[in-house]
Amino acid sequence: DAGVTQSPTHLIKTRGQQVTLRCSPKSGHDTVSWYQQALGQGPQFIFQYYEEEERQRGNFPDRFSGHQFPNYSSELNVNALLLGDSALYLCASLPGLAGGLNYNEQFFGPGTRLTVL
Amino acid sequence: KNEVEQSPQNLTAQEGEFITINCSYSVGISALHWLQQHPGGGIVSLFMLSSGKKKHGRLIATINIQEKHSSLHITASHPRDSAVYICAVRSSSGYALNFGKGTSLLVTP
């Protein structure tokens, strides 16, 4: 089991560009959450996808959008990049309600470090 | 004010010491997580708990739901325990994890 995988590992963009980050959940997991972690801070919730729908969204602007595919993998898109978008972007998967008592347990990917110049 | 507060922010200990990291939260929760993050970013889930106490090796996590407080204890600390330890809660009304800012632990030989 490969666990949660994310690509790319590192990315450098310039202000105004657009970026797409990808996440493959752990086998058996159907729910994906995305988090942004600025340097020295705890992760901040961006949104969660379940059954290809955005189920909950954090306090992030519409420049941040996402998608979940039928195989449960997910993408995070950020448009019109700002310097402040530089951060580690983490994806976490969980088994959802099908996981029974473990449905809260989240498994994190290694993250994508985005630098905006 | 963050819904999740951790203390201390930074902690230095000598190898072998008993370590306690505290987490307080202000909302009703369905679960509390303790996570470990090493330099480079990867986050590993240590514990998920909603009541009582859990133990795994030298790590012990406790939670007091009435007081909205949890502690992570490390017994016989070792330099390889050096990492950032993060407390996160899932509120009882949503799906998101709300994270504390983390406690940076350094264990010296």
Short mmCIF file of C-alpha atoms in Angstrom, two decimals:
data_model
loop_
_atom_site.label_atom_id
_atom_site.label_comp_id
_atom_site.label_asym_id
_atom_site.label_seq_id
_atom_site.Cartn_x
_atom_site.Cartn_y
_atom_site.Cartn_z
CA ASP A 1 0.00 0.00 0.00
CA ALA A 2 1.64 3.23 -1.18
CA GLY A 3 -0.24 5.40 1.30
CA VAL A 4 -1.16 8.94 0.29
CA THR A 5 0.92 10.26 -2.59
CA GLN A 6 1.27 13.82 -3.83
CA SER A 7 2.84 15.37 -6.89
CA PRO A 8 4.90 17.28 -7.59
CA THR A 9 7.19 17.41 -4.55
CA HIS A 10 8.38 20.94 -5.19
CA LEU A 11 7.14 23.66 -7.49
CA ILE A 12 8.29 27.18 -8.28
CA LYS A 13 5.89 29.62 -9.92
CA THR A 14 5.72 33.36 -10.46
CA ARG A 15 2.99 35.74 -9.35
CA GLY A 16 -0.14 35.58 -11.46
CA GLN A 17 0.45 32.04 -12.70
CA GLN A 18 -1.81 29.09 -12.09
CA VAL A 19 -0.84 25.80 -10.44
CA THR A 20 -2.35 22.32 -10.13
CA LEU A 21 -1.37 19.96 -7.34
CA ARG A 22 -2.33 16.29 -7.30
CA CYS A 23 -3.15 13.77 -4.59
CA SER A 24 -3.85 10.04 -4.63
CA PRO A 25 -5.52 8.78 -1.46
CA LYS A 26 -4.63 5.71 0.51
CA SER A 27 -6.19 2.54 -0.84
CA GLY A 28 -9.72 2.15 0.49
CA HIS A 29 -10.14 5.84 1.30
CA ASP A 30 -12.84 7.86 -0.44
CA THR A 31 -12.45 11.27 1.19
CA VAL A 32 -9.69 13.81 0.56
CA SER A 33 -8.88 16.99 2.46
CA TRP A 34 -6.43 19.70 1.43
CA TYR A 35 -4.47 21.88 3.86
CA GLN A 36 -2.10 24.83 3.48
CA GLN A 37 0.80 25.11 5.91
CA ALA A 38 2.72 28.36 5.96
CA LEU A 39 6.22 28.35 7.44
CA GLY A 40 6.12 28.05 11.22
CA GLN A 41 2.36 27.63 11.35
CA GLY A 42 -0.05 24.76 11.73
CA PRO A 43 -1.91 23.55 8.65
CA GLN A 44 -5.06 25.43 7.63
CA PHE A 45 -8.04 23.60 6.14
CA ILE A 46 -8.77 24.50 2.51
CA PHE A 47 -11.56 22.06 1.59
CA GLN A 48 -12.67 18.45 1.67
CA TYR A 49 -13.98 16.31 -1.18
CA TYR A 50 -16.28 13.34 -0.87
CA GLU A 51 -18.15 11.59 -3.69
CA GLU A 52 -16.65 14.09 -6.16
CA GLU A 53 -18.29 17.01 -4.35
CA GLU A 54 -16.80 19.73 -2.17
CA ARG A 55 -18.26 18.87 1.22
CA GLN A 56 -16.78 21.65 3.34
CA ARG A 57 -14.63 24.67 2.63
CA GLY A 58 -12.32 26.67 4.86
CA ASN A 59 -11.66 30.39 4.76
CA PHE A 60 -9.87 30.52 1.41
CA PRO A 61 -10.70 32.69 -1.62
CA ASP A 62 -12.27 31.38 -4.79
CA ARG A 63 -8.82 31.34 -6.41
CA PHE A 64 -8.50 28.00 -4.65
CA SER A 65 -10.56 25.30 -6.31
CA GLY A 66 -10.50 21.56 -6.41
CA HIS A 67 -11.77 18.45 -8.00
CA GLN A 68 -12.19 14.81 -7.09
CA PHE A 69 -12.20 12.08 -9.70
CA PRO A 70 -14.17 8.82 -9.71
CA ASN A 71 -11.07 6.95 -8.52
CA TYR A 72 -11.05 9.30 -5.47
CA SER A 73 -7.84 11.09 -6.48
CA SER A 74 -7.98 14.84 -6.19
CA GLU A 75 -6.54 18.05 -7.59
CA LEU A 76 -6.03 21.43 -5.98
CA ASN A 77 -5.92 24.40 -8.37
CA VAL A 78 -4.76 27.85 -7.41
CA ASN A 79 -5.23 30.74 -9.86
CA ALA A 80 -3.60 34.16 -9.94
CA LEU A 81 -0.84 33.13 -7.55
CA LEU A 82 0.26 35.57 -4.87
CA LEU A 83 3.50 35.63 -2.92
CA GLY A 84 1.48 34.68 0.16
CA ASP A 85 0.44 31.41 -1.45
CA SER A 86 3.96 30.08 -0.88
CA ALA A 87 3.48 27.18 1.52
CA LEU A 88 3.48 23.44 1.97
CA TYR A 89 0.25 21.98 0.60
CA LEU A 90 -0.82 18.80 2.33
CA CYS A 91 -3.35 16.26 1.24
CA ALA A 92 -4.97 13.90 3.71
CA SER A 93 -7.25 10.98 3.03
CA LEU A 94 -9.65 9.17 5.29
CA PRO A 95 -12.02 6.28 4.90
CA GLY A 96 -15.16 8.30 5.41
CA LEU A 97 -18.16 6.75 7.07
CA ALA A 98 -17.37 3.38 5.48
CA GLY A 99 -14.39 3.22 7.82
CA GLY A 100 -16.65 2.66 10.81
CA LEU A 101 -15.06 3.66 14.11
CA ASN A 102 -11.90 4.74 12.27
CA TYR A 103 -13.66 7.20 10.03
CA ASN A 104 -11.92 10.14 11.69
CA GLU A 105 -8.41 8.81 11.14
CA GLN A 106 -6.54 10.86 8.57
CA PHE A 107 -3.42 9.85 6.66
CA PHE A 108 -1.26 12.62 5.27
CA GLY A 109 0.78 12.77 2.13
CA PRO A 110 4.35 14.15 2.06
CA GLY A 111 3.15 17.49 0.75
CA THR A 112 3.94 19.75 -2.18
CA ARG A 113 6.13 22.75 -1.41
CA LEU A 114 5.03 25.67 -3.55
CA THR A 115 7.24 28.73 -3.90
CA VAL A 116 5.81 31.82 -5.58
CA LEU A 117 8.36 34.38 -6.76
CA LYS B 1 -8.08 33.40 18.84
CA ASN B 2 -7.22 29.95 17.51
CA GLU B 3 -9.64 27.23 18.52
CA VAL B 4 -6.68 25.01 19.41
CA GLU B 5 -3.90 26.20 21.69
CA GLN B 6 -0.73 24.27 22.40
CA SER B 7 1.94 24.71 25.02
CA PRO B 8 4.79 25.03 25.19
CA GLN B 9 5.66 26.43 21.77
CA ASN B 10 9.25 25.22 22.04
CA LEU B 11 10.73 22.57 24.29
CA THR B 12 14.29 21.37 24.81
CA ALA B 13 14.93 18.26 26.87
CA GLN B 14 17.81 15.97 27.67
CA GLU B 15 17.73 12.39 26.56
CA GLY B 16 15.79 10.27 29.04
CA GLU B 17 13.55 13.04 30.33
CA PHE B 18 9.77 12.73 30.63
CA ILE B 19 8.06 15.21 28.30
CA THR B 20 4.55 16.63 28.37
CA ILE B 21 2.91 18.70 25.64
CA ASN B 22 -0.48 20.24 26.31
CA CYS B 23 -3.41 21.06 24.05
CA SER B 24 -6.54 23.03 24.89
CA TYR B 25 -9.48 23.56 22.58
CA SER B 26 -12.63 25.63 22.70
CA VAL B 27 -15.20 23.73 20.61
CA GLY B 28 -17.12 20.50 20.92
CA ILE B 29 -15.19 17.81 19.14
CA SER B 30 -15.72 14.38 17.65
CA ALA B 31 -12.02 13.49 17.77
CA LEU B 32 -8.61 14.85 18.72
CA HIS B 33 -5.43 13.96 16.89
CA TRP B 34 -1.81 14.09 17.89
CA LEU B 35 0.51 14.31 14.91
CA GLN B 36 4.26 14.38 14.40
CA GLN B 37 5.97 16.44 11.71
CA HIS B 38 9.64 16.11 10.85
CA PRO B 39 11.70 18.67 8.93
CA GLY B 40 10.77 18.34 5.28
CA GLY B 41 7.09 18.31 6.04
CA GLY B 42 5.70 14.78 6.27
CA ILE B 43 3.00 14.42 8.92
CA VAL B 44 2.47 11.15 10.76
CA SER B 45 -0.61 10.47 12.84
CA LEU B 46 0.35 9.32 16.34
CA PHE B 47 -3.02 9.08 18.04
CA MET B 48 -6.68 9.69 17.40
CA LEU B 49 -8.80 9.76 20.52
CA SER B 50 -12.19 10.89 21.69
CA SER B 51 -11.99 9.81 25.32
CA GLY B 52 -9.64 8.40 27.95
CA LYS B 53 -6.10 7.41 27.24
CA LYS B 54 -4.07 5.65 24.57
CA LYS B 55 -0.52 4.29 24.71
CA HIS B 56 1.85 3.31 21.95
CA GLY B 57 5.37 2.43 22.95
CA ARG B 58 6.85 5.39 24.83
CA LEU B 59 4.01 7.70 23.82
CA ILE B 60 0.88 8.27 25.89
CA ALA B 61 -2.04 10.52 24.97
CA THR B 62 -4.83 11.52 27.31
CA ILE B 63 -7.95 13.59 26.85
CA ASN B 64 -10.39 15.19 29.28
CA ILE B 65 -13.53 16.03 27.33
CA GLN B 66 -15.12 18.03 30.16
CA GLU B 67 -12.06 20.26 30.52
CA LYS B 68 -11.41 20.37 26.74
CA HIS B 69 -7.79 19.43 27.30
CA SER B 70 -5.40 16.79 26.05
CA SER B 71 -1.80 15.92 26.84
CA LEU B 72 0.86 14.02 24.94
CA HIS B 73 3.54 12.41 27.08
CA ILE B 74 6.84 10.98 25.92
CA THR B 75 8.63 8.73 28.38
CA ALA B 76 12.40 8.14 28.24
CA SER B 77 12.82 10.72 25.48
CA HIS B 78 15.38 10.10 22.74
CA PRO B 79 17.00 12.43 20.19
CA ARG B 80 14.99 10.73 17.43
CA ASP B 81 11.86 12.12 19.12
CA SER B 82 12.95 15.59 17.99
CA ALA B 83 10.17 16.90 15.77
CA VAL B 84 7.17 19.21 15.78
CA TYR B 85 4.18 17.77 17.60
CA ILE B 86 0.80 19.05 16.51
CA CYS B 87 -2.60 18.79 18.13
CA ALA B 88 -5.64 18.89 15.84
CA VAL B 89 -9.34 18.60 16.52
CA ARG B 90 -12.33 17.79 14.38
CA SER B 91 -15.35 19.69 15.61
CA SER B 92 -18.56 17.82 16.19
CA SER B 93 -20.27 20.00 13.56
CA GLY B 94 -17.89 19.73 10.62
CA TYR B 95 -15.36 17.71 8.70
CA ALA B 96 -12.26 19.91 8.89
CA LEU B 97 -9.32 19.41 11.20
CA ASN B 98 -8.36 22.54 13.15
CA PHE B 99 -4.71 22.52 14.02
CA GLY B 100 -2.66 24.04 16.78
CA LYS B 101 0.56 25.79 15.83
CA GLY B 102 2.65 22.89 17.03
CA THR B 103 5.29 22.31 19.70
CA SER B 104 8.86 22.12 18.48
CA LEU B 105 10.71 19.50 20.54
CA LEU B 106 14.48 19.10 20.61
CA VAL B 107 15.94 16.22 22.59
CA THR B 108 19.67 16.49 23.15
CA PRO B 109 21.98 13.54 23.88
#
